[in-house]
Amino acid sequence: MSLRDSAATPLPVRELLDALTSLPGIGKRSAERIAFHLIKASEEEAMALSNSIAEVKHNVSCCSICNNLADVSPCLICDDHTRDASVVLVVEQPKDLISLEATGMFKGVYHVLTGRIEPLAGIEVGDIAISELLERVDNSSLNAQGATINEVILGLNPNLEGDSTALYLAQELEARSVKVTRLARGLPSGSQIEYANSQVLADAIQGRRGMHQE
Ligand SMILES: [Zn+2]
């Protein structure tokens, strides 16, 4: 029997376990490990975590259009009328967006999926912001500046999960008559966008190609 289900477990601990298992990618075992860690941790350490959760909840949210971290919504990128909102670059995480943005090469807008399809970690299609992307494509009023999306660039990490997420997205998008491209294969397989250098990323954006081109 798990800790969560035992009447011998104090109620506050059971509530903490419930809260932890509701987080993405946290199963029962991980929740128990984290809970034990927090119970044994100093009050200072545990409260630092609690305070930083409160802090981000009060001061940071996600852009209602692209899901990027922002303290205003729409975010400054979506709201920038010098950018071309008809081209959307899809990334897994805000840190990928930061790396791609640092190249200065991309003048469209982004869509942050907040993850990738990863069945072994319990992350399914409905757990990341795929339907929000498809809605932006289907309905221009949901996109930045009300623009119709002409091209979606898939900028997922070049590894097994990133590739299979990209393939799923391409199938969904190609059924919608929008141009689908992916970053050029300059990124070594298994590498991560967030750690790639700016020149490699700039080349990958500029050399982007259709999903079915090598
Ligand atoms: Zn945005």
GROMACS .gro file of C-alpha atoms and ligand atoms in nm:
model
  215
    1MET     CA    1   0.000   0.000   0.000
    2SER     CA    2   0.126   0.348  -0.082
    3LEU     CA    3   0.173   0.620   0.178
    4ARG     CA    4  -0.108   0.814   0.018
    5ASP     CA    5  -0.360   0.536   0.079
    6SER     CA    6  -0.263   0.451   0.435
    7ALA     CA    7  -0.476   0.577   0.722
    8ALA     CA    8  -0.150   0.580   0.924
    9THR     CA    9  -0.019   0.867   0.711
   10PRO     CA   10  -0.097   1.209   0.865
   11LEU     CA   11  -0.353   1.407   0.666
   12PRO     CA   12  -0.119   1.699   0.578
   13VAL     CA   13   0.126   1.449   0.427
   14ARG     CA   14  -0.149   1.286   0.224
   15GLU     CA   15  -0.253   1.630   0.099
   16LEU     CA   16   0.106   1.711   0.001
   17LEU     CA   17   0.130   1.379  -0.186
   18ASP     CA   18  -0.193   1.460  -0.370
   19ALA     CA   19  -0.060   1.802  -0.468
   20LEU     CA   20   0.272   1.658  -0.587
   21THR     CA   21   0.121   1.374  -0.792
   22SER     CA   22  -0.100   1.625  -0.972
   23LEU     CA   23   0.218   1.780  -1.119
   24PRO     CA   24   0.325   1.672  -1.470
   25GLY     CA   25   0.570   1.384  -1.477
   26ILE     CA   26   0.552   1.314  -1.102
   27GLY     CA   27   0.438   0.963  -1.016
   28LYS     CA   28   0.363   0.817  -0.672
   29ARG     CA   29   0.725   0.716  -0.602
   30SER     CA   30   0.867   1.056  -0.694
   31ALA     CA   31   0.597   1.230  -0.489
   32GLU     CA   32   0.691   1.023  -0.185
   33ARG     CA   33   1.062   1.105  -0.231
   34ILE     CA   34   0.993   1.478  -0.262
   35ALA     CA   35   0.754   1.476   0.033
   36PHE     CA   36   1.010   1.299   0.256
   37HIS     CA   37   1.276   1.542   0.144
   38LEU     CA   38   1.058   1.841   0.232
   39ILE     CA   39   0.955   1.696   0.568
   40LYS     CA   40   1.320   1.643   0.663
   41ALA     CA   41   1.440   1.973   0.513
   42SER     CA   42   1.498   2.280   0.728
   43GLU     CA   43   1.201   2.510   0.762
   44GLU     CA   44   1.403   2.769   0.571
   45GLU     CA   45   1.456   2.543   0.269
   46ALA     CA   46   1.095   2.426   0.256
   47MET     CA   47   0.958   2.779   0.293
   48ALA     CA   48   1.192   2.907   0.020
   49LEU     CA   49   1.021   2.666  -0.218
   50SER     CA   50   0.678   2.763  -0.094
   51ASN     CA   51   0.762   3.134  -0.125
   52SER     CA   52   0.898   3.104  -0.475
   53ILE     CA   53   0.578   2.929  -0.584
   54ALA     CA   54   0.377   3.215  -0.433
   55GLU     CA   55   0.605   3.470  -0.598
   56VAL     CA   56   0.566   3.332  -0.952
   57LYS     CA   57   0.193   3.292  -0.903
   58HIS     CA   58   0.161   3.658  -0.809
   59ASN     CA   59   0.401   3.810  -1.060
   60VAL     CA   60   0.452   3.583  -1.359
   61SER     CA   61   0.208   3.414  -1.586
   62CYS     CA   62   0.202   3.279  -1.939
   63CYS     CA   63   0.121   3.480  -2.248
   64SER     CA   64  -0.238   3.396  -2.344
   65ILE     CA   65  -0.131   3.359  -2.707
   66CYS     CA   66   0.212   3.194  -2.716
   67ASN     CA   67   0.247   3.051  -2.362
   68ASN     CA   68   0.582   3.217  -2.309
   69LEU     CA   69   0.658   3.332  -1.955
   70ALA     CA   70   0.550   3.692  -1.926
   71ASP     CA   71   0.446   3.954  -1.677
   72VAL     CA   72   0.210   4.106  -1.932
   73SER     CA   73  -0.026   3.929  -2.169
   74PRO     CA   74   0.001   3.928  -2.467
   75CYS     CA   75   0.377   3.918  -2.416
   76LEU     CA   76   0.610   4.177  -2.568
   77ILE     CA   77   0.696   3.946  -2.859
   78CYS     CA   78   0.333   3.875  -2.955
   79ASP     CA   79   0.252   4.242  -2.918
   80ASP     CA   80   0.544   4.365  -3.131
   81HIS     CA   81   0.396   4.489  -3.458
   82THR     CA   82   0.736   4.493  -3.629
   83ARG     CA   83   0.731   4.112  -3.614
   84ASP     CA   84   0.561   3.888  -3.867
   85ALA     CA   85   0.284   3.707  -3.678
   86SER     CA   86   0.203   3.489  -3.981
   87VAL     CA   87   0.512   3.277  -3.905
   88VAL     CA   88   0.510   3.078  -3.581
   89LEU     CA   89   0.813   2.896  -3.442
   90VAL     CA   90   0.709   2.611  -3.212
   91VAL     CA   91   0.941   2.525  -2.922
   92GLU     CA   92   0.925   2.292  -2.624
   93GLN     CA   93   1.022   2.531  -2.344
   94PRO     CA   94   1.071   2.903  -2.274
   95LYS     CA   95   1.447   2.843  -2.250
   96ASP     CA   96   1.449   2.724  -2.614
   97LEU     CA   97   1.271   3.045  -2.712
   98ILE     CA   98   1.535   3.249  -2.529
   99SER     CA   99   1.819   3.072  -2.716
  100LEU     CA  100   1.649   3.113  -3.056
  101GLU     CA  101   1.558   3.474  -2.985
  102ALA     CA  102   1.922   3.548  -2.896
  103THR     CA  103   2.022   3.476  -3.257
  104GLY     CA  104   1.832   3.787  -3.370
  105MET     CA  105   1.752   3.585  -3.684
  106PHE     CA  106   1.384   3.517  -3.627
  107LYS     CA  107   1.129   3.794  -3.678
  108GLY     CA  108   0.810   3.590  -3.646
  109VAL     CA  109   0.632   3.485  -3.325
  110TYR     CA  110   0.654   3.173  -3.109
  111HIS     CA  111   0.442   2.899  -2.957
  112VAL     CA  112   0.569   2.733  -2.640
  113LEU     CA  113   0.436   2.378  -2.601
  114THR     CA  114   0.554   2.350  -2.238
  115GLY     CA  115   0.692   2.004  -2.304
  116ARG     CA  116   0.688   1.728  -2.561
  117ILE     CA  117   0.495   1.406  -2.604
  118GLU     CA  118   0.675   1.157  -2.381
  119PRO     CA  119   0.452   0.857  -2.305
  120LEU     CA  120   0.710   0.689  -2.081
  121ALA     CA  121   0.704   0.993  -1.851
  122GLY     CA  122   0.324   1.004  -1.864
  123ILE     CA  123   0.316   1.313  -2.091
  124GLU     CA  124   0.048   1.268  -2.355
  125VAL     CA  125  -0.085   1.489  -2.636
  126GLY     CA  126  -0.336   1.658  -2.405
  127ASP     CA  127  -0.071   1.751  -2.146
  128ILE     CA  128   0.111   2.005  -2.362
  129ALA     CA  129  -0.018   2.308  -2.553
  130ILE     CA  130  -0.092   2.136  -2.885
  131SER     CA  131  -0.464   2.216  -2.907
  132GLU     CA  132  -0.383   2.582  -2.835
  133LEU     CA  133  -0.145   2.584  -3.133
  134LEU     CA  134  -0.402   2.424  -3.363
  135GLU     CA  135  -0.663   2.678  -3.247
  136ARG     CA  136  -0.425   2.962  -3.335
  137VAL     CA  137  -0.389   2.815  -3.684
  138ASP     CA  138  -0.764   2.759  -3.722
  139ASN     CA  139  -0.872   3.095  -3.588
  140SER     CA  140  -0.663   3.404  -3.665
  141SER     CA  141  -0.834   3.603  -3.389
  142LEU     CA  142  -0.650   3.379  -3.139
  143ASN     CA  143  -0.312   3.451  -3.298
  144ALA     CA  144  -0.083   3.745  -3.227
  145GLN     CA  145  -0.207   4.067  -3.391
  146GLY     CA  146  -0.503   3.870  -3.534
  147ALA     CA  147  -0.278   3.750  -3.818
  148THR     CA  148  -0.351   3.440  -4.026
  149ILE     CA  149  -0.074   3.184  -3.980
  150ASN     CA  150   0.096   3.091  -4.308
  151GLU     CA  151   0.392   2.894  -4.179
  152VAL     CA  152   0.463   2.687  -3.870
  153ILE     CA  153   0.829   2.610  -3.805
  154LEU     CA  154   0.884   2.308  -3.580
  155GLY     CA  155   1.173   2.386  -3.348
  156LEU     CA  156   1.170   2.082  -3.123
  157ASN     CA  157   1.485   1.927  -2.986
  158PRO     CA  158   1.648   1.677  -3.224
  159ASN     CA  159   1.600   1.362  -3.020
  160LEU     CA  160   1.354   1.073  -3.009
  161GLU     CA  161   1.076   1.251  -2.818
  162GLY     CA  162   1.125   1.581  -3.000
  163ASP     CA  163   1.115   1.409  -3.339
  164SER     CA  164   0.802   1.210  -3.261
  165THR     CA  165   0.628   1.520  -3.125
  166ALA     CA  166   0.726   1.707  -3.444
  167LEU     CA  167   0.587   1.425  -3.656
  168TYR     CA  168   0.256   1.432  -3.469
  169LEU     CA  169   0.232   1.810  -3.506
  170ALA     CA  170   0.318   1.792  -3.877
  171GLN     CA  171   0.034   1.547  -3.938
  172GLU     CA  172  -0.215   1.766  -3.756
  173LEU     CA  173  -0.093   2.084  -3.927
  174GLU     CA  174  -0.068   1.944  -4.279
  175ALA     CA  175  -0.437   1.854  -4.258
  176ARG     CA  176  -0.492   2.230  -4.223
  177SER     CA  177  -0.317   2.357  -4.535
  178VAL     CA  178  -0.053   2.557  -4.351
  179LYS     CA  179   0.310   2.541  -4.459
  180VAL     CA  180   0.506   2.324  -4.214
  181THR     CA  181   0.883   2.349  -4.189
  182ARG     CA  182   1.144   2.235  -3.940
  183LEU     CA  183   1.477   2.373  -3.836
  184ALA     CA  184   1.766   2.262  -4.059
  185ARG     CA  185   1.956   1.957  -3.948
  186GLY     CA  186   2.261   2.156  -3.848
  187LEU     CA  187   2.190   2.062  -3.489
  188PRO     CA  188   2.356   1.732  -3.406
  189SER     CA  189   2.110   1.456  -3.321
  190GLY     CA  190   2.058   1.432  -2.946
  191SER     CA  191   2.168   1.792  -2.890
  192GLN     CA  192   1.952   2.051  -2.718
  193ILE     CA  193   1.843   2.384  -2.857
  194GLU     CA  194   1.894   2.561  -2.526
  195TYR     CA  195   2.266   2.478  -2.526
  196ALA     CA  196   2.337   2.526  -2.898
  197ASN     CA  197   2.543   2.827  -2.999
  198SER     CA  198   2.380   3.122  -3.168
  199GLN     CA  199   2.543   3.072  -3.507
  200VAL     CA  200   2.427   2.709  -3.529
  201LEU     CA  201   2.074   2.817  -3.435
  202ALA     CA  202   2.076   3.109  -3.678
  203ASP     CA  203   2.178   2.870  -3.958
  204ALA     CA  204   1.910   2.622  -3.850
  205ILE     CA  205   1.641   2.892  -3.873
  206GLN     CA  206   1.763   3.031  -4.202
  207GLY     CA  207   1.809   2.687  -4.360
  208ARG     CA  208   1.471   2.552  -4.247
  209ARG     CA  209   1.307   2.306  -4.480
  210GLY     CA  210   0.985   2.118  -4.546
  211MET     CA  211   0.904   1.824  -4.319
  212HIS     CA  212   0.960   1.570  -4.593
  213GLN     CA  213   1.286   1.714  -4.729
  214GLU     CA  214   1.613   1.575  -4.603
  215ZN      ZN  215   0.321   3.578  -2.649
   0.00000   0.00000   0.00000
